[in-house]
Amino acid sequence: MKPAKRSSTTVNARRRHAGFTLLEVLIAILIFAIGILGIIGLQAVSIKEAAGAEYRSMAALQANDIIGRMWASDRTAATLQGNFASPGGTVYQSWLSAVEASGLPGVSTNLPTVTFTTVAGGGATPVSGSLATVTIFWQAPGDTAAHSYVALAQLK
């Protein structure tokens, strides 16, 4: 048996479809490349956010460190002010060295602050206390502005 001859219209139709297949493959590669670039962008944002979370954790640990030192000391207003207030407190100076050694970026140019406010007591035993405000600043590489972490503690 002899194979049937193909008509010229069938051959021309196949040639036209062959060009469309190549175009479809190129479009599929383009869509795939855009998807890969999107995934790479998400990975970059994820890394940046993880670093930001690490810096916030470090700042929180350092703030809790000085607040813990305040609770362990004599909590009278004069003692707290003399030992812990920035920039001249004696305990503040040693704590500042620990903060600078912690690895928080930019903490040397944006020094942390510790301030105190007197809070009036209330109730049956009106003992006034102190409200300590600890603010730690850092600036990650590539950031244009400094970030801050603020911790408040009421000491009586």
XYZ file of C-alpha atoms in Angstrom:
156
model
C 0.000 0.000 0.000
C 1.198 3.415 -0.851
C 1.173 6.235 1.712
C -1.245 8.973 0.920
C 0.228 12.153 -0.425
C -0.100 15.232 1.669
C -1.685 18.196 0.138
C 0.213 21.451 -0.026
C -2.297 23.117 2.287
C -1.545 20.564 5.051
C 2.208 21.194 4.771
C 1.740 24.979 4.859
C -0.546 24.718 7.892
C 2.087 22.688 9.781
C 4.780 25.222 8.996
C 2.614 28.028 10.334
C 1.907 26.072 13.541
C 5.614 25.358 14.016
C 6.262 29.097 14.309
C 3.451 29.468 16.839
C 4.933 26.669 18.972
C 8.260 28.480 19.146
C 6.474 31.668 20.166
C 4.547 29.812 22.864
C 7.780 28.380 24.262
C 9.399 31.820 24.378
C 6.372 33.286 26.178
C 6.411 30.394 28.672
C 10.121 31.008 29.387
C 9.394 34.720 29.900
C 6.600 33.972 32.380
C 8.833 31.489 34.218
C 11.671 34.056 34.427
C 9.312 36.682 35.846
C 8.152 34.171 38.454
C 11.739 33.368 39.446
C 12.540 37.090 39.776
C 9.487 37.478 42.016
C 10.684 34.653 44.257
C 14.156 36.222 44.465
C 12.563 39.545 45.456
C 10.517 37.850 48.170
C 13.668 36.168 49.490
C 15.472 39.526 49.679
C 12.591 41.112 51.606
C 12.488 38.093 53.915
C 16.193 38.424 54.721
C 15.807 42.163 55.425
C 12.824 41.578 57.723
C 14.664 38.804 59.587
C 17.589 41.148 60.210
C 15.158 43.813 61.458
C 13.601 41.323 63.863
C 17.057 40.390 65.137
C 17.901 44.042 65.803
C 14.594 44.604 67.634
C 15.274 41.525 69.787
C 18.764 42.736 70.626
C 17.418 46.173 71.568
C 14.722 44.592 73.764
C 17.298 42.437 75.542
C 19.520 45.445 76.219
C 16.598 47.526 77.510
C 15.506 44.684 79.784
C 19.086 44.385 81.029
C 19.244 47.957 82.333
C 15.697 47.761 83.719
C 16.687 44.611 85.601
C 19.708 46.437 86.997
C 17.394 49.236 88.136
C 15.106 46.792 89.949
C 18.102 45.195 91.684
C 19.441 48.557 92.903
C 18.207 51.097 95.410
C 15.081 52.457 93.697
C 14.995 55.906 95.238
C 14.647 58.671 92.644
C 18.022 60.250 93.449
C 19.880 56.919 93.184
C 18.180 55.982 89.923
C 18.942 59.399 88.456
C 22.576 59.330 89.576
C 23.335 55.787 88.476
C 21.188 55.144 85.424
C 20.306 58.430 83.721
C 22.001 59.177 80.429
C 24.598 60.370 79.664
C 26.395 60.631 83.003
C 25.112 57.785 85.165
C 27.804 55.402 86.397
C 25.830 52.221 85.689
C 24.632 53.762 82.418
C 28.227 54.047 81.219
C 28.960 50.338 81.778
C 25.617 49.392 80.228
C 26.372 51.611 77.220
C 29.563 49.628 76.640
C 27.523 46.418 76.631
C 25.026 47.900 74.170
C 27.811 48.996 71.826
C 29.351 45.510 72.019
C 26.001 43.823 71.339
C 26.291 44.207 67.584
C 23.458 46.668 67.066
C 24.485 48.689 64.001
C 24.768 52.442 64.343
C 24.307 52.470 68.109
C 27.534 54.449 68.590
C 26.248 57.358 66.519
C 22.727 57.242 68.025
C 23.341 56.744 71.743
C 20.592 55.132 73.828
C 18.809 57.328 76.356
C 17.528 56.608 79.851
C 15.260 59.218 81.449
C 13.206 59.298 84.638
C 9.902 60.937 85.523
C 8.467 61.068 89.026
C 5.069 59.397 89.336
C 2.862 60.304 92.297
C 1.702 57.410 94.416
C -1.892 56.693 95.194
C -4.063 54.604 97.455
C -3.565 53.927 101.161
C 0.242 54.229 100.979
C 0.999 57.143 98.668
C 4.607 56.323 97.782
C 5.847 58.123 94.717
C 7.809 56.163 92.175
C 9.868 56.707 89.076
C 8.934 55.979 85.493
C 12.029 54.939 83.564
C 12.030 55.410 79.792
C 14.751 53.477 77.973
C 15.151 54.261 74.264
C 17.623 52.358 72.118
C 18.388 53.472 68.568
C 19.991 51.543 65.713
C 20.464 52.039 62.009
C 20.847 48.986 59.818
C 23.189 49.098 56.832
C 21.383 50.634 53.879
C 18.678 52.275 56.006
C 18.265 56.022 55.711
C 16.697 56.584 59.137
C 17.368 55.230 62.605
C 14.956 52.788 64.234
C 14.136 52.857 67.944
C 12.922 50.575 70.687
C 11.279 52.171 73.749
C 10.743 50.364 77.051
C 8.949 51.834 80.058
C 9.261 50.606 83.636
C 7.649 51.985 86.780
C 9.905 51.568 89.782
C 8.817 52.009 93.405
